[in-house]
PDB file of C-alpha atoms in Angstrom:
ATOM      1  CA  MET A  25      11.891 -52.468  10.777  1.00 42.00           C
ATOM      2  CA  LYS A  26      14.103 -50.739   8.215  1.00 42.00           C
ATOM      3  CA  MET A  27      11.088 -50.208   5.905  1.00 40.00           C
ATOM      4  CA  LEU A  28       9.110 -48.716   8.795  1.00 37.00           C
ATOM      5  CA  ALA A  29      11.937 -46.265   9.556  1.00 43.00           C
ATOM      6  CA  GLN A  30      12.146 -45.240   5.893  1.00 46.00           C
ATOM      7  CA  TRP A  31       8.376 -44.705   5.806  1.00 38.00           C
ATOM      8  CA  PHE A  32       8.574 -42.570   8.957  1.00 37.00           C
ATOM      9  CA  VAL A  33      11.356 -40.415   7.476  1.00 40.00           C
ATOM     10  CA  ALA A  34       9.363 -40.015   4.248  1.00 42.00           C
ATOM     11  CA  LEU A  35       6.285 -38.970   6.241  1.00 38.00           C
ATOM     12  CA  ILE A  36       8.280 -36.311   8.099  1.00 39.00           C
ATOM     13  CA  PHE A  37       9.721 -35.052   4.800  1.00 41.00           C
ATOM     14  CA  LEU A  38       6.266 -34.799   3.247  1.00 42.00           C
ATOM     15  CA  SER A  39       4.939 -32.946   6.295  1.00 45.00           C
ATOM     16  CA  LEU A  40       7.810 -30.459   6.202  1.00 40.00           C
ATOM     17  CA  THR A  41       7.356 -29.962   2.464  1.00 43.00           C
ATOM     18  CA  HIS A  42       3.623 -29.302   2.920  1.00 42.00           C
ATOM     19  CA  ALA A  43       4.357 -26.808   5.706  1.00 42.00           C
ATOM     20  CA  ALA A  44       6.942 -25.059   3.539  1.00 44.00           C
ATOM     21  CA  LEU A  45       4.471 -24.801   0.657  1.00 42.00           C
ATOM     22  CA  ALA A  46       1.820 -23.411   3.007  1.00 44.00           C
ATOM     23  CA  ASP A  47       4.263 -20.835   4.365  1.00 49.00           C
ATOM     24  CA  ASP A  48       5.279 -19.920   0.826  1.00 52.00           C
ATOM     25  CA  HIS A  49       1.626 -19.458  -0.126  1.00 52.00           C
ATOM     26  CA  GLU A  50       1.034 -17.178   2.860  1.00 57.00           C
ATOM     27  CA  ASN A  51       4.252 -15.254   2.249  1.00 91.00           C
ATOM     28  CA  LYS A  52       3.251 -14.504  -1.346  1.00 96.00           C
ATOM     29  CA  ASN A  53      -0.112 -13.188  -0.201  1.00 97.00           C
ATOM     30  CA  GLU A  54       1.590 -11.129   2.506  1.00 97.00           C
ATOM     31  CA  ALA A  55       4.076  -9.733  -0.008  1.00 97.00           C
ATOM     32  CA  VAL A  56       1.296  -8.668  -2.388  1.00 98.00           C
ATOM     33  CA  ALA A  57      -0.698  -7.087   0.455  1.00 98.00           C
ATOM     34  CA  ARG A  58       2.340  -5.207   1.739  1.00 97.00           C
ATOM     35  CA  GLY A  59       3.219  -4.072  -1.782  1.00 97.00           C
ATOM     36  CA  TRP A  60      -0.367  -2.867  -2.329  1.00 98.00           C
ATOM     37  CA  VAL A  61      -0.225  -0.558   0.693  1.00 97.00           C
ATOM     38  CA  GLU A  62       3.268   0.678  -0.137  1.00 97.00           C
ATOM     39  CA  ALA A  63       2.224   1.412  -3.732  1.00 97.00           C
ATOM     40  CA  ALA A  64      -0.811   3.328  -2.456  1.00 96.00           C
ATOM     41  CA  GLN A  65       1.528   5.533  -0.426  1.00 96.00           C
ATOM     42  CA  SER A  66       4.068   5.956  -3.244  1.00 95.00           C
ATOM     43  CA  GLY A  67       2.133   7.552  -6.078  1.00 95.00           C
ATOM     44  CA  LYS A  68      -0.838   7.510  -8.421  1.00 95.00           C
ATOM     45  CA  ASP A  69       0.837   5.735 -11.331  1.00 96.00           C
ATOM     46  CA  GLU A  70       2.534   3.196  -9.059  1.00 96.00           C
ATOM     47  CA  PHE A  71      -0.736   2.360  -7.344  1.00 97.00           C
ATOM     48  CA  ALA A  72      -2.729   2.086 -10.582  1.00 97.00           C
ATOM     49  CA  ALA A  73      -0.141  -0.270 -12.064  1.00 98.00           C
ATOM     50  CA  TYR A  74      -0.107  -2.389  -8.910  1.00 98.00           C
ATOM     51  CA  VAL A  75      -3.892  -2.714  -8.806  1.00 98.00           C
ATOM     52  CA  LYS A  76      -4.018  -3.662 -12.490  1.00 98.00           C
ATOM     53  CA  LYS A  77      -1.487  -6.420 -11.884  1.00 98.00           C
ATOM     54  CA  HIS A  78      -2.577  -7.826  -8.536  1.00 98.00           C
ATOM     55  CA  MET A  79      -6.360  -7.390  -8.370  1.00 98.00           C
ATOM     56  CA  ALA A  80      -8.379 -10.239  -9.851  1.00 98.00           C
ATOM     57  CA  GLU A  81     -10.608  -9.326 -12.781  1.00 98.00           C
ATOM     58  CA  ASP A  82     -13.633 -10.338 -10.690  1.00 98.00           C
ATOM     59  CA  GLY A  83     -12.218  -8.714  -7.554  1.00 98.00           C
ATOM     60  CA  VAL A  84     -14.209  -6.194  -5.517  1.00 98.00           C
ATOM     61  CA  TRP A  85     -13.346  -3.464  -3.045  1.00 97.00           C
ATOM     62  CA  HIS A  86     -15.661  -2.195  -0.307  1.00 96.00           C
ATOM     63  CA  GLN A  87     -15.456   1.585  -0.118  1.00 90.00           C
ATOM     64  CA  ASN A  88     -15.672   3.366   3.230  1.00 89.00           C
ATOM     65  CA  ARG A  89     -19.250   3.970   4.341  1.00 90.00           C
ATOM     66  CA  TYR A  90     -20.556   7.470   4.890  1.00 89.00           C
ATOM     67  CA  VAL A  91     -23.747   9.518   4.970  1.00 91.00           C
ATOM     68  CA  GLY A  92     -24.200  11.776   1.976  1.00 90.00           C
ATOM     69  CA  PHE A  93     -25.222  11.956  -1.660  1.00 93.00           C
ATOM     70  CA  GLY A  94     -23.070   9.287  -3.300  1.00 92.00           C
ATOM     71  CA  PHE A  95     -20.810  10.948  -5.858  1.00 92.00           C
ATOM     72  CA  SER A  96     -17.188  11.995  -6.355  1.00 88.00           C
ATOM     73  CA  MET A  97     -16.055  15.450  -7.406  1.00 88.00           C
ATOM     74  CA  ASP A  98     -13.297  16.101  -9.899  1.00 88.00           C
ATOM     75  CA  PRO A  99     -10.285  16.835  -7.656  1.00 82.00           C
ATOM     76  CA  THR A 100      -8.313  18.362 -10.526  1.00 82.00           C
ATOM     77  CA  ASN A 101     -10.806  21.223 -11.047  1.00 85.00           C
ATOM     78  CA  ASP A 102      -9.887  24.069  -8.688  1.00 80.00           C
ATOM     79  CA  GLU A 103     -12.470  26.509 -10.039  1.00 84.00           C
ATOM     80  CA  GLN A 104     -15.715  24.538 -10.045  1.00 90.00           C
ATOM     81  CA  LEU A 105     -17.346  21.681  -8.138  1.00 92.00           C
ATOM     82  CA  VAL A 106     -17.806  19.217 -10.979  1.00 94.00           C
ATOM     83  CA  VAL A 107     -19.364  15.770 -10.563  1.00 94.00           C
ATOM     84  CA  ALA A 108     -16.885  13.163 -11.817  1.00 92.00           C
ATOM     85  CA  ILE A 109     -18.472   9.851 -10.765  1.00 91.00           C
ATOM     86  CA  VAL A 110     -21.995   9.084  -9.569  1.00 93.00           C
ATOM     87  CA  THR A 111     -22.242   5.941  -7.435  1.00 90.00           C
ATOM     88  CA  PRO A 112     -25.040   3.624  -8.659  1.00 90.00           C
ATOM     89  CA  GLY A 113     -27.930   2.979  -6.284  1.00 91.00           C
ATOM     90  CA  THR A 114     -27.334   6.101  -4.196  1.00 93.00           C
ATOM     91  CA  PRO A 115     -29.485   9.239  -3.719  1.00 94.00           C
ATOM     92  CA  ALA A 116     -27.219  11.106  -6.126  1.00 94.00           C
ATOM     93  CA  ALA A 117     -27.903   8.585  -8.884  1.00 94.00           C
ATOM     94  CA  GLU A 118     -31.516   9.776  -9.034  1.00 93.00           C
ATOM     95  CA  VAL A 119     -30.674  13.392  -9.882  1.00 95.00           C
ATOM     96  CA  LEU A 120     -27.001  13.836 -10.795  1.00 95.00           C
ATOM     97  CA  LYS A 121     -24.932  13.005 -13.863  1.00 95.00           C
ATOM     98  CA  ALA A 122     -21.198  13.064 -14.470  1.00 94.00           C
ATOM     99  CA  GLY A 123     -20.281  16.530 -15.696  1.00 94.00           C
ATOM    100  CA  ASP A 124     -22.881  18.382 -13.614  1.00 96.00           C
ATOM    101  CA  VAL A 125     -21.514  21.537 -11.985  1.00 96.00           C
ATOM    102  CA  PHE A 126     -22.785  22.657  -8.590  1.00 95.00           C
ATOM    103  CA  VAL A 127     -23.851  26.308  -8.504  1.00 95.00           C
ATOM    104  CA  SER A 128     -24.977  26.335  -4.866  1.00 93.00           C
ATOM    105  CA  VAL A 129     -25.750  23.887  -2.055  1.00 93.00           C
ATOM    106  CA  ALA A 130     -28.259  24.829   0.658  1.00 91.00           C
ATOM    107  CA  GLY A 131     -27.931  28.448  -0.428  1.00 91.00           C
ATOM    108  CA  VAL A 132     -24.117  28.502  -0.200  1.00 91.00           C
ATOM    109  CA  PRO A 133     -22.346  29.392  -3.489  1.00 92.00           C
ATOM    110  CA  ALA A 134     -20.339  26.407  -4.734  1.00 90.00           C
ATOM    111  CA  THR A 135     -16.976  28.126  -5.031  1.00 87.00           C
ATOM    112  CA  GLU A 136     -13.458  26.895  -4.317  1.00 81.00           C
ATOM    113  CA  GLU A 137     -13.398  29.017  -1.165  1.00 82.00           C
ATOM    114  CA  ASN A 138     -16.604  27.370   0.078  1.00 82.00           C
ATOM    115  CA  ARG A 139     -15.661  23.813  -0.882  1.00 78.00           C
ATOM    116  CA  ASP A 140     -15.350  22.728   2.761  1.00 75.00           C
ATOM    117  CA  ARG A 141     -18.710  24.334   3.622  1.00 78.00           C
ATOM    118  CA  MET A 142     -20.777  22.356   1.164  1.00 80.00           C
ATOM    119  CA  ASN A 143     -23.699  20.672   2.917  1.00 82.00           C
ATOM    120  CA  PHE A 144     -23.275  17.216   1.349  1.00 85.00           C
ATOM    121  CA  ARG A 145     -22.721  15.315   4.608  1.00 80.00           C
ATOM    122  CA  GLY A 146     -25.042  15.304   7.612  1.00 84.00           C
ATOM    123  CA  LYS A 147     -28.129  13.651   9.015  1.00 87.00           C
ATOM    124  CA  PRO A 148     -29.462  10.653   7.020  1.00 91.00           C
ATOM    125  CA  GLY A 149     -32.767  11.274   5.290  1.00 91.00           C
ATOM    126  CA  ALA A 150     -32.531  15.048   5.537  1.00 89.00           C
ATOM    127  CA  PRO A 151     -33.347  16.862   2.263  1.00 92.00           C
ATOM    128  CA  VAL A 152     -30.708  19.166   0.805  1.00 93.00           C
ATOM    129  CA  LYS A 153     -31.617  21.681  -1.872  1.00 94.00           C
ATOM    130  CA  ALA A 154     -29.033  22.606  -4.461  1.00 94.00           C
ATOM    131  CA  VAL A 155     -28.658  24.173  -7.882  1.00 96.00           C
ATOM    132  CA  ILE A 156     -26.610  22.553 -10.624  1.00 96.00           C
ATOM    133  CA  SER A 157     -25.591  23.591 -14.101  1.00 96.00           C
ATOM    134  CA  ARG A 158     -26.123  21.071 -16.894  1.00 96.00           C
ATOM    135  CA  GLY A 159     -25.862  21.814 -20.598  1.00 93.00           C
ATOM    136  CA  GLY A 160     -25.702  25.525 -19.931  1.00 91.00           C
ATOM    137  CA  LYS A 161     -28.918  25.546 -17.876  1.00 96.00           C
ATOM    138  CA  GLU A 162     -29.291  25.960 -14.125  1.00 97.00           C
ATOM    139  CA  ILE A 163     -31.460  23.252 -12.563  1.00 97.00           C
ATOM    140  CA  PRO A 164     -32.749  23.204  -8.959  1.00 97.00           C
ATOM    141  CA  ILE A 165     -32.523  19.764  -7.321  1.00 96.00           C
ATOM    142  CA  GLU A 166     -33.240  18.178  -3.961  1.00 95.00           C
ATOM    143  CA  VAL A 167     -31.379  15.182  -2.576  1.00 93.00           C
ATOM    144  CA  ARG A 168     -32.093  13.276   0.623  1.00 93.00           C
ATOM    145  CA  ARG A 169     -28.894  12.087   2.239  1.00 93.00           C
ATOM    146  CA  GLY A 170     -28.487   8.353   2.611  1.00 92.00           C
ATOM    147  CA  VAL A 171     -26.030   5.791   3.926  1.00 93.00           C
ATOM    148  CA  ILE A 172     -23.543   5.121   1.133  1.00 91.00           C
ATOM    149  CA  ASP A 173     -22.310   1.536   1.329  1.00 91.00           C
ATOM    150  CA  HIS A 174     -21.016   0.623  -2.100  1.00 91.00           C
ATOM    151  CA  ILE A 175     -18.830  -2.140  -3.506  1.00 94.00           C
ATOM    152  CA  ASN A 176     -16.533  -1.246  -6.410  1.00 95.00           C
ATOM    153  CA  ASP A 177     -15.409  -3.676  -9.078  1.00 96.00           C
ATOM    154  CA  LYS A 178     -11.894  -3.490 -10.527  1.00 98.00           C
ATOM    155  CA  ALA A 179     -12.862  -1.003 -13.225  1.00 96.00           C
ATOM    156  CA  ALA A 180     -14.393   1.347 -10.646  1.00 93.00           C
ATOM    157  CA  VAL A 181     -11.323   1.087  -8.409  1.00 96.00           C
ATOM    158  CA  LEU A 182      -9.064   2.084 -11.294  1.00 96.00           C
ATOM    159  CA  GLU A 183     -11.473   4.867 -12.285  1.00 92.00           C
ATOM    160  CA  ASN A 184     -11.306   6.308  -8.774  1.00 90.00           C
ATOM    161  CA  ILE A 185      -7.513   6.167  -8.812  1.00 94.00           C
ATOM    162  CA  ALA A 186      -7.512   7.973 -12.172  1.00 92.00           C
ATOM    163  CA  LEU A 187      -9.315  10.907 -10.530  1.00 88.00           C
ATOM    164  CA  GLY A 188      -6.387  11.537  -8.193  1.00 88.00           C
ATOM    165  CA  ASP A 189      -3.780  14.261  -8.659  1.00 86.00           C
ATOM    166  CA  ALA A 190      -0.429  12.604  -9.363  1.00 88.00           C
ATOM    167  CA  GLU A 191       1.529  15.572  -7.991  1.00 85.00           C
ATOM    168  CA  GLU A 192      -0.301  15.575  -4.645  1.00 83.00           C
ATOM    169  CA  TRP A 193      -0.482  11.784  -4.300  1.00 90.00           C
ATOM    170  CA  PRO A 194       2.792  10.721  -2.635  1.00 91.00           C
ATOM    171  CA  VAL A 195       2.747  11.044   1.158  1.00 94.00           C
ATOM    172  CA  ASP A 196       5.573  12.697   3.088  1.00 95.00           C
ATOM    173  CA  SER A 197       6.520   9.375   4.666  1.00 96.00           C
ATOM    174  CA  GLY A 198       4.838   6.036   5.247  1.00 96.00           C
ATOM    175  CA  SER A 199       5.495   2.582   6.622  1.00 96.00           C
ATOM    176  CA  VAL A 200       3.875  -0.796   7.122  1.00 97.00           C
ATOM    177  CA  LEU A 201       3.651  -1.504  10.854  1.00 97.00           C
ATOM    178  CA  GLU A 202       2.348  -5.074  10.827  1.00 97.00           C
ATOM    179  CA  VAL A 203       1.242  -7.827   8.452  1.00 97.00           C
ATOM    180  CA  ILE A 204      -0.935 -10.673   9.746  1.00 97.00           C
ATOM    181  CA  SER A 205      -2.182 -13.578   7.636  1.00 96.00           C
ATOM    182  CA  ASP A 206      -4.466 -16.549   8.088  1.00 95.00           C
ATOM    183  CA  GLY A 207      -4.793 -18.683   5.000  1.00 91.00           C
ATOM    184  CA  SER A 208      -6.172 -16.558   2.174  1.00 96.00           C
ATOM    185  CA  ALA A 209      -6.801 -13.539   4.430  1.00 97.00           C
ATOM    186  CA  VAL A 210      -4.151 -10.883   5.114  1.00 98.00           C
ATOM    187  CA  VAL A 211      -4.417  -7.777   7.298  1.00 98.00           C
ATOM    188  CA  VAL A 212      -1.968  -4.878   6.950  1.00 98.00           C
ATOM    189  CA  VAL A 213      -1.573  -2.085   9.496  1.00 98.00           C
ATOM    190  CA  ASP A 214       0.130   1.012   8.145  1.00 97.00           C
ATOM    191  CA  GLU A 215       0.856   4.606   9.089  1.00 97.00           C
ATOM    192  CA  PHE A 216       1.753   7.662   7.052  1.00 97.00           C
ATOM    193  CA  THR A 217       2.520  11.323   7.591  1.00 97.00           C
ATOM    194  CA  ASP A 218       1.348  13.933   5.114  1.00 96.00           C
ATOM    195  CA  THR A 219       0.848  17.691   4.844  1.00 95.00           C
ATOM    196  CA  GLU A 220      -2.317  19.619   3.979  1.00 90.00           C
ATOM    197  CA  GLU A 221      -1.372  21.679   0.939  1.00 84.00           C
ATOM    198  CA  ASP A 222      -3.395  24.832   1.723  1.00 81.00           C
ATOM    199  CA  THR A 223      -2.341  25.239   5.363  1.00 89.00           C
ATOM    200  CA  GLY A 224       0.972  23.401   5.572  1.00 92.00           C
ATOM    201  CA  ILE A 225      -0.300  21.488   8.611  1.00 95.00           C
ATOM    202  CA  GLN A 226       1.221  18.027   8.949  1.00 96.00           C
ATOM    203  CA  TYR A 227      -0.911  15.111  10.130  1.00 96.00           C
ATOM    204  CA  VAL A 228      -0.571  11.398  10.854  1.00 97.00           C
ATOM    205  CA  ASN A 229      -2.996   8.728   9.680  1.00 97.00           C
ATOM    206  CA  ARG A 230      -3.029   5.066  10.674  1.00 97.00           C
ATOM    207  CA  GLY A 231      -5.052   2.484   8.764  1.00 97.00           C
ATOM    208  CA  VAL A 232      -5.998  -1.178   8.641  1.00 98.00           C
ATOM    209  CA  THR A 233      -6.509  -2.913   5.292  1.00 98.00           C
ATOM    210  CA  HIS A 234      -8.017  -6.395   4.911  1.00 98.00           C
ATOM    211  CA  PHE A 235      -7.273  -8.479   1.819  1.00 98.00           C
ATOM    212  CA  GLN A 236      -8.785 -11.744   0.592  1.00 98.00           C
ATOM    213  CA  PHE A 237      -6.786 -13.714  -1.994  1.00 98.00           C
ATOM    214  CA  ASN A 238      -7.536 -16.442  -4.516  1.00 98.00           C
ATOM    215  CA  ASP A 239      -5.197 -19.364  -5.206  1.00 96.00           C
ATOM    216  CA  LYS A 240      -3.317 -17.238  -7.773  1.00 97.00           C
ATOM    217  CA  HIS A 241      -2.352 -14.695  -5.087  1.00 97.00           C
ATOM    218  CA  GLN A 242      -4.669 -12.092  -6.595  1.00 98.00           C
ATOM    219  CA  VAL A 243      -6.848  -9.793  -4.495  1.00 98.00           C
ATOM    220  CA  VAL A 244     -10.491 -10.827  -4.771  1.00 98.00           C
ATOM    221  CA  LYS A 245     -11.900  -8.722  -1.942  1.00 98.00           C
ATOM    222  CA  GLY A 246     -10.711  -5.872   0.217  1.00 98.00           C
ATOM    223  CA  TRP A 247     -11.697  -3.060   2.528  1.00 97.00           C
ATOM    224  CA  SER A 248      -9.920  -0.570   4.751  1.00 96.00           C
ATOM    225  CA  LEU A 249     -10.479   1.613   7.789  1.00 94.00           C
ATOM    226  CA  ASP A 250      -8.493   4.713   8.678  1.00 94.00           C
ATOM    227  CA  GLU A 251      -8.414   7.590  11.145  1.00 94.00           C
ATOM    228  CA  SER A 252     -10.404  10.083   9.057  1.00 90.00           C
ATOM    229  CA  ARG A 253     -11.958  11.735  12.133  1.00 87.00           C
ATOM    230  CA  PHE A 254      -8.534  12.005  13.796  1.00 93.00           C
ATOM    231  CA  VAL A 255      -7.060  13.551  10.647  1.00 92.00           C
ATOM    232  CA  LEU A 256      -9.755  16.250  10.628  1.00 88.00           C
ATOM    233  CA  GLU A 257      -9.076  17.016  14.260  1.00 93.00           C
ATOM    234  CA  GLN A 258      -5.345  17.344  13.585  1.00 95.00           C
ATOM    235  CA  LEU A 259      -6.167  19.830  10.829  1.00 91.00           C
ATOM    236  CA  GLY A 260      -8.341  21.888  13.166  1.00 90.00           C
ATOM    237  CA  TYR A 261     -11.764  20.874  11.874  1.00 82.00           C
ATOM    238  CA  THR A 262     -14.716  20.179  14.153  1.00 75.00           C
ATOM    239  CA  ILE A 263     -17.736  17.977  13.576  1.00 68.00           C
ATOM    240  CA  SER A 264     -21.054  19.223  14.947  1.00 63.00           C
ATOM    241  CA  ARG A 265     -24.696  18.357  14.561  1.00 60.00           C
TER     242      ARG A 265
END
């Protein structure tokens, strides 16, 4: 009887230990996920360092889907619309190269003043004529918009972060509203307030970020959704067909 009681106590101890280890595993994943979002709100250098440390070398990140060409402009160039990154497998990849400079898009001069009028987004499959400058020569091109649904590896994630402006990166204020985990999956809900530099209009954005972790508490997969449409509306923009 005494041996049976000792065995029962040992069983309870082992169960509690296993539960504690499981909670510890989840808490580490939650801590990394929370830190990821907080670093993203804090600054360019902070975020880059965090991603380097906590994203697995074989990790991937699903970028937000949209309809367009499939490239990123250099945000640090205020005078020209320069192609910084061309996303592989997109319509842009067939005609554009990094370093290309847009001269006009659908007849609209590609100037800083017209940056928000560029006809990159719109109906899928619709052709858009543009003129680019490459190697000192102006080249007419035509791109049919497509659905851009791309997955970035770690190098691409860090490359995208490197394009950001460190001075404009930090938000006015931000906070993590909720962290939910289930095994290796963690979901973080956050909210931040920021100000549009040109107009001084303040806006609020709420987002949901999903993380998948490996057994080393490194991010192996992630994606996020935010209130992009709501942000535009707060800034006074309208979306029309």
